[in-house]
Short mmCIF file of C-alpha atoms in Angstrom, two decimals:
data_model
loop_
_atom_site.label_atom_id
_atom_site.label_comp_id
_atom_site.label_asym_id
_atom_site.label_seq_id
_atom_site.Cartn_x
_atom_site.Cartn_y
_atom_site.Cartn_z
CA UNK A 30 -146.25 71.07 202.11
CA UNK A 31 -144.71 69.86 198.52
CA UNK A 32 -141.34 72.35 198.00
CA UNK A 33 -141.48 72.35 194.23
CA UNK A 34 -145.10 74.59 194.60
CA UNK A 35 -143.02 76.95 197.18
CA UNK A 36 -141.13 77.51 194.28
CA UNK A 37 -143.40 78.26 191.64
CA UNK A 38 -145.76 80.18 193.75
CA UNK A 39 -142.22 82.69 195.06
CA UNK A 40 -141.68 82.95 191.59
CA UNK A 41 -145.49 84.28 190.78
CA UNK A 42 -145.47 86.20 193.24
CA UNK A 43 -142.34 88.05 192.17
CA UNK A 44 -145.05 89.34 189.47
CA UNK A 45 -146.05 91.51 192.69
CA UNK A 46 -142.78 93.36 194.28
CA UNK A 47 -142.37 95.91 191.91
CA UNK A 48 -146.04 97.96 193.15
CA UNK A 49 -145.14 96.80 196.60
CA UNK A 50 -142.52 98.48 196.30
CA UNK A 51 -144.03 101.61 194.48
CA UNK A 52 -146.47 101.46 197.30
CA UNK A 53 -143.59 101.56 200.25
CA UNK A 54 -141.49 104.41 198.00
CA UNK A 55 -144.50 106.96 197.63
CA UNK A 56 -145.78 106.30 200.63
CA UNK A 57 -142.47 106.78 202.70
CA UNK A 58 -141.53 109.86 200.87
CA UNK A 59 -145.26 111.64 201.65
CA UNK A 60 -145.68 110.39 204.83
CA UNK A 61 -141.90 111.58 205.35
CA UNK A 62 -142.53 115.40 203.78
CA UNK A 63 -145.45 115.11 206.02
CA UNK A 64 -144.11 113.51 209.20
CA UNK A 65 -141.60 116.52 208.83
CA UNK A 66 -144.02 119.23 208.57
CA UNK A 67 -146.52 117.89 211.75
CA UNK A 68 -143.01 117.10 213.66
CA UNK A 69 -141.98 121.08 213.04
CA UNK A 70 -145.41 122.27 213.89
CA UNK A 71 -145.72 119.97 217.54
CA UNK A 72 -142.49 121.28 218.69
CA UNK A 73 -143.19 125.22 217.26
CA UNK A 74 -145.13 126.14 220.68
CA UNK A 75 -147.37 127.90 219.11
CA UNK A 76 -150.98 126.62 220.07
CA UNK A 77 -152.76 126.95 216.84
CA UNK A 78 -149.83 124.47 214.75
CA UNK A 79 -149.35 122.63 217.62
CA UNK A 80 -153.15 120.96 218.72
CA UNK A 81 -154.87 120.80 215.09
CA UNK A 82 -151.32 118.17 214.39
CA UNK A 83 -151.78 116.83 217.97
CA UNK A 84 -155.35 115.68 216.86
CA UNK A 85 -154.31 114.42 213.46
CA UNK A 86 -151.96 111.81 214.85
CA UNK A 87 -154.36 111.10 217.34
CA UNK A 88 -156.60 110.19 215.04
CA UNK A 89 -154.49 108.21 213.23
CA UNK A 90 -152.80 106.45 215.33
CA UNK A 91 -155.57 105.60 217.08
CA UNK A 92 -157.47 103.46 214.43
CA UNK A 93 -156.36 100.37 212.73
CA UNK A 94 -155.04 101.64 209.23
CA UNK A 95 -157.68 98.56 207.40
CA UNK A 96 -160.75 100.54 208.65
CA UNK A 97 -158.77 103.76 207.00
CA UNK A 98 -158.10 102.33 204.20
CA UNK A 99 -161.58 101.62 204.05
CA UNK A 100 -163.19 104.84 204.51
CA UNK A 101 -160.90 106.31 202.03
CA UNK A 102 -161.56 103.80 199.54
CA UNK A 103 -165.65 103.19 200.00
CA UNK A 104 -166.35 105.89 202.44
CA UNK A 105 -165.73 108.77 200.11
CA UNK A 106 -167.33 107.02 197.61
CA UNK A 107 -170.46 108.04 199.29
CA UNK A 108 -169.72 111.52 198.43
CA UNK A 109 -168.56 110.71 194.78
CA UNK A 110 -170.90 114.46 193.35
CA UNK A 111 -168.75 116.99 195.52
CA UNK A 112 -165.26 115.38 194.95
CA UNK A 113 -166.40 115.16 190.97
CA UNK A 114 -167.18 119.23 190.95
CA UNK A 115 -164.26 119.81 192.86
CA UNK A 116 -161.58 117.99 190.45
CA UNK A 117 -160.45 114.77 192.68
CA UNK A 118 -163.11 112.03 191.67
CA UNK A 119 -160.46 110.84 189.06
CA UNK A 120 -157.46 110.28 192.43
CA UNK A 121 -160.54 108.95 194.78
CA UNK A 122 -161.89 106.64 192.39
CA UNK A 123 -158.16 104.43 191.99
CA UNK A 124 -157.88 101.76 194.13
CA UNK A 125 -154.25 102.79 193.91
CA UNK A 126 -154.74 106.13 195.04
CA UNK A 127 -156.70 105.71 198.08
CA UNK A 128 -154.21 103.14 199.01
CA UNK A 129 -151.32 105.65 198.79
CA UNK A 130 -153.04 108.22 200.24
CA UNK A 131 -154.14 106.01 203.19
CA UNK A 132 -150.47 104.39 203.93
CA UNK A 133 -149.29 108.49 203.36
CA UNK A 134 -151.29 109.65 206.03
CA UNK A 135 -150.58 106.90 208.07
CA UNK A 136 -146.91 106.89 208.45
CA UNK A 137 -147.15 110.48 208.74
CA UNK A 138 -148.34 110.25 212.13
CA UNK A 139 -146.15 107.45 213.04
CA UNK A 140 -143.31 109.29 210.88
CA UNK A 141 -143.96 113.05 213.25
CA UNK A 142 -143.79 110.95 216.75
CA UNK A 143 -140.58 109.66 215.34
CA UNK A 144 -139.31 112.93 214.13
CA UNK A 145 -140.44 115.29 216.58
CA UNK A 146 -138.44 113.23 219.71
CA UNK A 147 -135.65 113.76 217.23
CA UNK A 148 -136.15 117.62 216.84
CA UNK A 149 -136.59 117.83 220.70
CA UNK A 150 -133.64 115.46 221.24
CA UNK A 151 -130.89 118.39 219.04
CA UNK A 152 -128.61 120.02 221.30
CA UNK A 153 -129.80 123.61 223.09
CA UNK A 154 -126.00 124.63 223.04
CA UNK A 155 -125.70 123.40 219.49
CA UNK A 156 -128.45 125.85 218.24
CA UNK A 157 -127.89 127.80 220.36
CA UNK A 158 -123.99 128.15 218.71
CA UNK A 159 -126.13 128.52 215.72
CA UNK A 160 -127.89 131.81 216.53
CA UNK A 161 -124.67 133.15 217.80
CA UNK A 162 -123.31 133.06 214.39
CA UNK A 163 -125.98 134.64 213.30
CA UNK A 164 -128.63 131.90 211.35
CA UNK A 165 -132.36 132.00 212.06
CA UNK A 166 -135.26 130.96 210.70
CA UNK A 167 -134.92 128.69 207.58
CA UNK A 168 -131.24 128.82 207.46
CA UNK A 169 -130.92 127.30 210.93
CA UNK A 170 -133.30 124.52 210.07
CA UNK A 171 -131.58 123.33 207.11
CA UNK A 172 -128.00 123.96 208.27
CA UNK A 173 -128.31 122.78 211.60
CA UNK A 174 -131.56 121.33 213.56
CA UNK A 175 -132.98 119.22 210.48
CA UNK A 176 -129.37 117.52 209.63
CA UNK A 177 -129.19 116.78 213.28
CA UNK A 178 -132.18 115.51 213.98
CA UNK A 179 -132.52 113.20 210.86
CA UNK A 180 -129.61 111.62 212.37
CA UNK A 181 -130.58 111.35 215.39
CA UNK A 182 -134.14 109.97 213.79
CA UNK A 183 -133.14 107.67 211.03
CA UNK A 184 -132.87 103.82 213.09
CA UNK A 185 -136.41 104.21 214.55
CA UNK A 186 -137.48 105.85 211.30
CA UNK A 187 -135.87 103.00 209.77
CA UNK A 188 -137.96 100.40 211.29
CA UNK A 189 -140.78 102.87 210.26
CA UNK A 190 -140.09 102.24 206.51
CA UNK A 191 -140.52 98.56 207.61
CA UNK A 192 -143.54 98.84 209.26
CA UNK A 193 -144.16 100.55 205.54
CA UNK A 194 -143.46 97.45 203.34
CA UNK A 195 -145.75 95.19 205.64
CA UNK A 196 -148.52 97.67 206.10
CA UNK A 197 -148.84 97.76 201.57
CA UNK A 198 -150.05 94.47 202.09
CA UNK A 199 -153.10 95.40 203.36
CA UNK A 200 -154.46 97.43 200.10
CA UNK A 201 -154.31 93.85 198.26
CA UNK A 202 -157.74 94.38 199.96
CA UNK A 203 -158.95 97.10 197.77
CA UNK A 204 -157.80 95.31 194.50
CA UNK A 205 -154.43 95.93 194.90
CA UNK A 206 -152.26 93.42 192.77
CA UNK A 207 -149.21 93.47 195.16
CA UNK A 208 -146.99 90.48 196.79
CA UNK A 209 -150.32 89.73 198.92
CA UNK A 210 -152.86 90.60 196.30
CA UNK A 211 -151.21 88.43 193.87
CA UNK A 212 -150.86 85.79 196.77
CA UNK A 213 -154.55 85.51 197.39
CA UNK A 214 -155.43 85.38 193.91
CA UNK A 215 -152.99 81.62 193.50
CA UNK A 216 -154.70 80.91 196.50
CA UNK A 217 -158.33 80.71 195.10
CA UNK A 218 -156.88 79.44 191.98
CA UNK A 219 -155.17 76.65 194.18
CA UNK A 220 -156.19 75.95 197.45
CA UNK A 221 -152.85 75.82 199.05
CA UNK A 222 -152.27 78.78 200.85
CA UNK A 223 -149.69 77.39 203.10
CA UNK A 224 -147.33 77.00 200.04
CA UNK A 225 -148.34 80.20 199.11
CA UNK A 226 -148.34 82.09 202.32
CA UNK A 227 -144.05 80.63 202.88
CA UNK A 228 -143.66 82.18 199.34
CA UNK A 229 -144.60 85.66 200.19
CA UNK A 230 -143.28 85.74 203.90
CA UNK A 231 -140.35 84.85 202.71
CA UNK A 232 -140.76 87.78 199.52
CA UNK A 233 -141.52 90.20 202.38
CA UNK A 234 -138.25 89.05 204.32
CA UNK A 235 -135.60 89.32 201.98
CA UNK A 236 -136.87 92.97 200.54
CA UNK A 237 -136.90 93.60 204.85
CA UNK A 238 -133.61 92.12 205.34
CA UNK A 239 -132.21 94.53 202.14
CA UNK A 240 -133.92 97.82 203.38
CA UNK A 241 -132.22 96.89 207.37
CA UNK A 242 -129.17 96.86 205.68
CA UNK A 243 -129.36 99.84 203.10
CA UNK A 244 -131.04 101.96 206.26
CA UNK A 245 -127.73 101.06 208.23
CA UNK A 246 -125.49 101.67 205.95
CA UNK A 247 -126.87 104.73 205.42
CA UNK A 248 -126.84 105.37 209.49
CA UNK A 249 -123.19 104.27 209.04
CA UNK A 250 -122.37 107.02 206.55
CA UNK A 251 -123.87 110.18 207.68
CA UNK A 252 -122.30 109.47 211.42
CA UNK A 253 -118.75 109.69 210.86
CA UNK A 254 -118.50 111.63 213.93
CA UNK A 255 -120.21 109.08 216.47
CA UNK A 256 -117.65 106.33 215.28
CA UNK A 257 -114.63 105.22 217.61
CA UNK A 258 -111.55 107.15 217.05
CA UNK A 259 -109.08 105.77 214.65
CA UNK A 260 -106.24 104.70 216.61
CA UNK A 261 -103.73 107.16 215.01
CA UNK A 262 -106.00 109.86 216.82
CA UNK A 263 -105.54 107.92 219.86
CA UNK A 264 -101.69 107.60 220.36
CA UNK A 265 -101.43 111.52 220.04
CA UNK A 266 -103.82 112.26 222.58
CA UNK A 267 -101.97 109.52 225.00
CA UNK A 268 -98.89 112.07 224.68
CA UNK B 24 -112.26 158.15 209.83
CA UNK B 25 -112.63 161.20 212.36
CA UNK B 26 -111.63 161.34 215.57
CA UNK B 27 -115.44 160.44 216.69
CA UNK B 28 -115.79 157.67 215.10
CA UNK B 29 -112.67 156.05 215.75
CA UNK B 30 -113.79 157.00 219.76
CA UNK B 31 -117.89 155.60 219.44
CA UNK B 32 -117.27 152.46 221.67
CA UNK B 33 -117.39 149.21 219.89
CA UNK B 34 -120.03 147.31 222.51
CA UNK B 35 -122.42 150.30 224.51
CA UNK B 36 -124.89 148.90 227.69
CA UNK B 37 -127.34 151.50 229.57
CA UNK B 38 -128.96 150.87 232.16
CA UNK B 39 -129.19 147.39 231.11
CA UNK B 40 -131.24 145.49 233.42
CA UNK B 41 -132.29 141.59 233.12
CA UNK B 42 -134.92 139.43 234.82
CA UNK B 43 -135.90 136.19 235.10
CA UNK B 44 -139.28 135.63 236.51
CA UNK B 45 -139.25 137.53 240.03
CA UNK B 46 -135.27 137.49 240.44
CA UNK B 47 -133.56 140.58 239.16
CA UNK B 48 -130.14 139.65 237.75
CA UNK B 49 -128.77 142.45 236.11
CA UNK B 50 -130.15 145.17 238.17
CA UNK B 51 -128.50 148.10 235.54
CA UNK B 52 -125.47 148.10 233.77
CA UNK B 53 -123.80 150.88 232.38
CA UNK B 54 -120.45 150.02 229.90
CA UNK B 55 -118.71 151.08 227.15
CA UNK B 56 -116.26 148.96 225.29
CA UNK B 57 -113.94 150.51 222.62
CA UNK B 58 -111.68 148.97 219.90
CA UNK B 59 -108.38 147.00 221.45
CA UNK B 60 -110.00 146.86 224.81
CA UNK B 61 -110.22 143.44 226.82
CA UNK B 62 -112.42 143.22 229.45
CA UNK B 63 -112.22 140.81 232.41
CA UNK B 64 -115.33 140.61 233.64
CA UNK B 65 -115.36 138.84 237.07
CA UNK B 66 -117.94 137.94 239.69
CA UNK B 67 -118.22 134.66 242.01
CA UNK B 68 -121.39 132.20 241.11
CA UNK B 69 -124.97 134.00 240.17
CA UNK B 70 -123.57 138.08 240.10
CA UNK B 71 -124.63 137.94 236.14
CA UNK B 72 -121.74 138.25 234.77
CA UNK B 73 -122.68 135.40 231.93
CA UNK B 74 -126.30 136.85 231.49
CA UNK B 75 -124.57 140.36 230.95
CA UNK B 76 -122.21 138.74 228.20
CA UNK B 77 -125.54 136.78 226.59
CA UNK B 78 -127.66 139.97 226.88
CA UNK B 79 -125.41 142.09 223.90
CA UNK B 80 -125.57 139.28 221.05
CA UNK B 81 -129.23 138.70 222.41
CA UNK B 82 -128.72 135.11 223.56
CA UNK B 83 -130.99 136.57 226.00
CA UNK B 84 -133.60 139.72 225.62
CA UNK B 85 -133.04 142.07 228.50
CA UNK B 86 -136.02 143.05 230.85
CA UNK B 87 -135.25 146.88 230.26
CA UNK B 88 -132.49 149.40 228.43
CA UNK B 89 -130.50 149.41 225.99
CA UNK B 90 -127.84 147.37 223.75
CA UNK B 91 -125.99 149.34 221.43
CA UNK B 92 -123.16 147.31 219.42
CA UNK B 93 -120.75 149.30 216.22
CA UNK B 94 -122.76 152.11 216.75
CA UNK B 95 -126.38 150.42 216.12
CA UNK B 96 -128.78 150.00 219.33
CA UNK B 97 -130.43 146.84 218.78
CA UNK B 98 -134.13 147.30 218.06
CA UNK B 99 -136.61 145.76 220.96
CA UNK B 100 -140.37 146.21 221.33
CA UNK B 101 -142.29 146.21 224.35
CA UNK B 102 -144.17 142.05 224.65
CA UNK B 103 -145.91 141.31 227.47
CA UNK B 104 -143.78 142.38 230.70
CA UNK B 105 -140.50 142.31 229.14
CA UNK B 106 -139.25 143.54 225.53
CA UNK B 107 -138.91 141.25 222.55
CA UNK B 108 -136.73 141.15 219.25
CA UNK B 109 -137.75 143.78 217.06
CA UNK B 110 -135.83 143.58 213.79
CA UNK B 111 -134.58 139.66 213.68
CA UNK B 112 -132.20 140.69 210.70
CA UNK B 113 -130.74 143.64 212.36
CA UNK B 114 -129.91 140.77 215.29
CA UNK B 115 -128.32 137.53 213.12
CA UNK B 116 -126.67 140.38 211.40
CA UNK B 117 -124.97 141.50 215.20
CA UNK B 118 -124.61 138.06 216.09
CA UNK B 119 -122.14 137.39 213.19
CA UNK B 120 -120.49 140.63 213.99
CA UNK B 121 -119.90 140.24 217.85
CA UNK B 122 -118.87 136.41 217.81
CA UNK B 123 -118.85 134.19 220.89
CA UNK B 124 -116.56 131.17 222.90
CA UNK B 125 -119.17 128.97 224.95
CA UNK B 126 -117.88 127.53 227.21
CA UNK B 127 -118.76 123.80 226.43
CA UNK B 128 -117.41 125.04 222.81
CA UNK B 129 -120.99 123.87 221.35
CA UNK B 130 -119.07 123.23 218.15
CA UNK B 131 -121.63 120.98 215.43
CA UNK B 132 -121.26 117.84 216.38
CA UNK B 133 -122.33 116.54 213.08
CA UNK B 134 -119.59 118.76 210.96
CA UNK B 135 -115.69 118.52 210.91
CA UNK B 136 -113.45 121.18 212.31
CA UNK B 137 -113.31 122.68 208.76
CA UNK B 138 -116.88 122.55 208.02
CA UNK B 139 -117.15 124.30 211.73
CA UNK B 140 -115.34 126.89 210.49
CA UNK B 141 -116.92 127.66 206.88
CA UNK B 142 -120.97 127.31 208.08
CA UNK B 143 -121.41 130.28 209.01
CA UNK B 144 -119.16 132.93 207.08
CA UNK B 145 -120.54 130.67 203.67
CA UNK B 146 -124.42 130.85 204.81
CA UNK B 147 -124.37 133.46 206.83
CA UNK B 148 -122.20 136.10 205.29
CA UNK B 149 -122.16 134.88 201.98
CA UNK B 150 -118.57 134.68 201.29
CA UNK B 151 -117.38 132.73 198.29
CA UNK B 152 -116.40 129.10 198.97
CA UNK B 153 -112.53 128.71 197.87
CA UNK B 154 -111.72 131.93 200.18
CA UNK B 155 -113.41 130.68 203.76
CA UNK B 156 -111.78 127.03 203.69
CA UNK B 157 -108.49 129.29 203.08
CA UNK B 158 -108.63 131.65 205.77
CA UNK B 159 -109.87 128.88 208.11
CA UNK B 160 -107.05 126.96 207.21
CA UNK B 161 -105.06 129.49 208.05
CA UNK B 162 -106.65 129.56 211.29
CA UNK B 163 -106.84 126.23 212.03
CA UNK B 164 -102.69 126.90 211.96
CA UNK B 165 -102.89 129.59 213.87
CA UNK B 166 -104.66 127.62 216.94
CA UNK B 167 -102.63 124.89 216.33
CA UNK B 168 -104.56 122.09 214.96
CA UNK B 169 -104.75 121.99 211.53
CA UNK B 170 -103.69 118.48 211.12
CA UNK B 171 -107.69 117.98 212.93
CA UNK B 172 -109.50 119.25 209.82
CA UNK B 173 -111.08 116.78 209.11
CA UNK B 174 -111.51 115.20 212.77
CA UNK B 175 -114.95 115.23 214.33
CA UNK B 176 -115.57 117.63 217.15
CA UNK B 177 -116.02 114.07 219.51
CA UNK B 178 -113.00 112.59 218.67
CA UNK B 179 -111.43 116.19 220.11
CA UNK B 180 -110.24 117.15 223.16
CA UNK B 181 -111.45 119.61 224.98
CA UNK B 182 -109.32 122.29 224.77
CA UNK B 183 -108.57 121.72 221.21
CA UNK B 184 -112.57 121.98 220.37
CA UNK B 185 -112.53 124.94 222.42
CA UNK B 186 -109.32 126.40 220.34
CA UNK B 187 -111.31 124.75 217.01
CA UNK B 188 -114.40 126.98 218.60
CA UNK B 189 -112.13 130.05 218.82
CA UNK B 190 -111.18 129.91 215.24
CA UNK B 191 -114.78 129.18 214.73
CA UNK B 192 -115.46 132.75 216.27
CA UNK B 193 -112.74 134.31 214.18
CA UNK B 194 -114.14 132.84 211.02
CA UNK B 195 -116.84 135.79 211.06
CA UNK B 196 -114.50 138.31 210.90
CA UNK B 197 -115.80 139.66 214.27
CA UNK B 198 -115.56 143.24 215.65
CA UNK B 199 -116.06 141.53 219.25
CA UNK B 200 -115.19 138.85 220.51
CA UNK B 201 -117.01 137.76 223.74
CA UNK B 202 -115.70 134.44 225.08
CA UNK B 203 -118.17 132.78 228.23
CA UNK B 204 -115.72 130.93 230.95
CA UNK B 205 -114.29 129.99 227.93
CA UNK B 206 -112.11 127.57 230.24
CA UNK B 207 -114.14 126.59 233.17
CA UNK B 208 -115.44 123.07 231.56
CA UNK B 209 -111.68 122.21 230.48
CA UNK B 210 -109.05 119.48 232.05
CA UNK B 211 -106.77 121.66 234.21
CA UNK B 212 -103.91 120.32 232.06
CA UNK B 213 -105.46 121.71 228.55
CA UNK B 214 -107.09 125.66 230.27
CA UNK B 215 -103.38 127.18 229.21
CA UNK B 216 -103.79 126.35 224.86
CA UNK B 217 -106.43 127.91 225.14
CA UNK B 218 -105.11 130.72 227.22
CA UNK B 219 -102.16 131.34 225.05
CA UNK B 220 -104.20 131.39 222.03
CA UNK B 221 -106.37 134.08 223.96
CA UNK B 222 -103.45 135.95 224.96
CA UNK B 223 -102.09 135.93 221.19
CA UNK B 224 -105.42 137.32 220.35
CA UNK B 225 -105.58 140.00 223.19
CA UNK B 226 -101.62 141.28 221.78
CA UNK B 227 -102.96 141.71 217.77
CA UNK B 228 -105.15 144.43 219.43
CA UNK B 229 -108.81 142.49 219.42
CA UNK B 230 -111.93 143.62 220.73
CA UNK B 231 -112.92 141.22 223.80
CA UNK B 232 -115.10 140.61 226.57
CA UNK B 233 -114.19 137.84 228.71
CA UNK B 234 -116.39 136.77 231.65
CA UNK B 235 -113.65 134.03 233.58
CA UNK B 236 -112.52 132.94 237.06
CA UNK B 237 -108.62 132.55 235.27
CA UNK B 238 -108.18 136.32 237.29
CA UNK B 239 -103.75 135.69 236.88
CA UNK B 240 -104.99 135.62 233.40
CA UNK B 241 -107.13 138.59 233.94
CA UNK B 242 -104.43 140.50 235.51
CA UNK B 243 -101.94 139.75 232.73
CA UNK B 244 -104.37 140.10 229.71
CA UNK B 245 -107.51 141.98 230.45
CA UNK B 246 -106.56 146.05 229.70
CA UNK B 247 -109.82 146.49 232.25
CA UNK B 248 -111.80 144.60 234.88
CA UNK B 249 -115.04 144.75 235.78
CA UNK B 250 -116.52 143.25 238.69
CA UNK B 251 -119.98 141.98 239.35
CA UNK B 252 -121.56 141.56 242.81
CA UNK B 253 -125.58 140.87 242.60
CA UNK B 254 -126.23 142.59 239.40
CA UNK B 255 -124.45 145.66 239.84
CA UNK B 256 -120.96 146.69 238.98
CA UNK B 257 -118.65 146.63 241.76
CA UNK B 258 -115.54 147.76 240.52
CA UNK B 259 -114.27 148.62 237.12
CA UNK B 260 -110.59 149.94 236.05
CA UNK B 261 -107.55 149.18 234.45
CA UNK B 262 -106.51 145.51 235.24
CA UNK B 263 -102.82 146.48 237.10
CA UNK B 264 -105.06 149.31 239.29
CA UNK B 265 -107.93 147.55 240.41
CA UNK B 266 -105.95 144.45 241.89
CA UNK B 267 -103.04 147.13 243.14
CA UNK B 268 -105.78 148.75 245.21
CA UNK B 269 -109.48 147.74 244.43
CA UNK B 270 -111.92 150.22 245.86
CA UNK B 271 -114.75 147.81 246.82
CA UNK B 272 -113.94 145.55 249.52
CA UNK B 273 -116.19 143.15 248.11
CA UNK B 274 -113.46 142.70 245.24
CA UNK B 275 -111.01 142.92 247.57
CA UNK B 276 -111.88 139.74 249.86
CA UNK B 277 -112.71 138.04 246.24
CA UNK B 278 -109.46 138.07 244.85
CA UNK B 279 -107.97 137.10 248.01
CA UNK B 280 -110.32 134.42 248.28
CA UNK B 281 -109.84 132.98 244.85
CA UNK B 282 -106.08 133.55 244.66
CA UNK B 283 -105.59 131.55 247.59
CA UNK B 284 -107.67 128.96 246.72
#
């Protein structure tokens, strides 16, 4: 193994970082919005909403992401005339959008399960107190249920974010030049997979280290109520 | 205001019934609460007293009967074997005028004490933020926890949390306050501080309905006492009278048991 070549590869692979981050950000945000909707459908108690949401989660979680990417990118090509007539071909012809779509749909399924658990964990008592104050519907969700559920979900959802960073590597298969895509090109040019993949792995490790830290900081900032008692309060309560 | 309007009950229950499945918990309760009444609702556990209170603000939907709050009859519609809320907005309005204090405080854990107090006035009643904050501070002062404005509920003792919950209820400018066993979850040494706050509210002439096990407090503070047994009102009268001269044998036994217990 050649350390100098690892370093050179590392520097070359950095050119793929913006795309990796972009795919992650898009898929994560779209996935989060969908995940909230799917989770709300699941806990709505209405069969017509719950059934399609459960079916969606079942299918997406039960099939490999790679298969989903292939189906969207190559499979939808078969329906080109239909998609053209719908004006959607512009979208599905781009590997970029197909990749983002596949990643978003995947993230939505996993994320919705995290959120569903968090929604169910919100204290019945706090919801009841809000109702007794005259809150209902959207207001109740916006001010009480979702803030409590999202705080509860945050650590597990941070995990989902990290999985998403790693999952972006799969779209290199459909020509995307993100970190792994650039790595594959380098390898085909140099035939030195060990050095290149070590460099690529290092880049993912750094990205995920930074994201993990960011998520714990966000978690810390959002949950002052779960932190230990300040010492001044303790002495006062002991009185 | 005309004489008749001032005499209109703040809360009126008419032949209220509530079943959970086959179990009938309330078997026809009728009750009028007038302005300034402090009504203590006593009864052993399972007598239906909390259910009755929770039917007033529709946290439980009655199976039959009418609930009238401030002259407004709660609109209910038939659904399946029971009733359901017919007008969401009416219920929200009634709930903000009949504030409830819960046994386990039920403060919103992600908000500071001050935020708990201003939440509903700002977002439900749409009052100006600055006004709500000023008023909330005065209320915290009144219940003796002004120094806790920026603390979170989990950082407070049970007694402090319950006083905050009472202040949260007061911040809504309620016409009537519903207390659902407000001291039952407290350590014995914390009960007094909450009762003191409630006593001061009664002295101000606030209309209060209070489900409680604190017989002594009911005797001292309540203007009227109701004793529920198996879903019916067994005893109903002015506080000093029912304790001195109970008409129902069950109530007689209830007070002698609890007083020596």
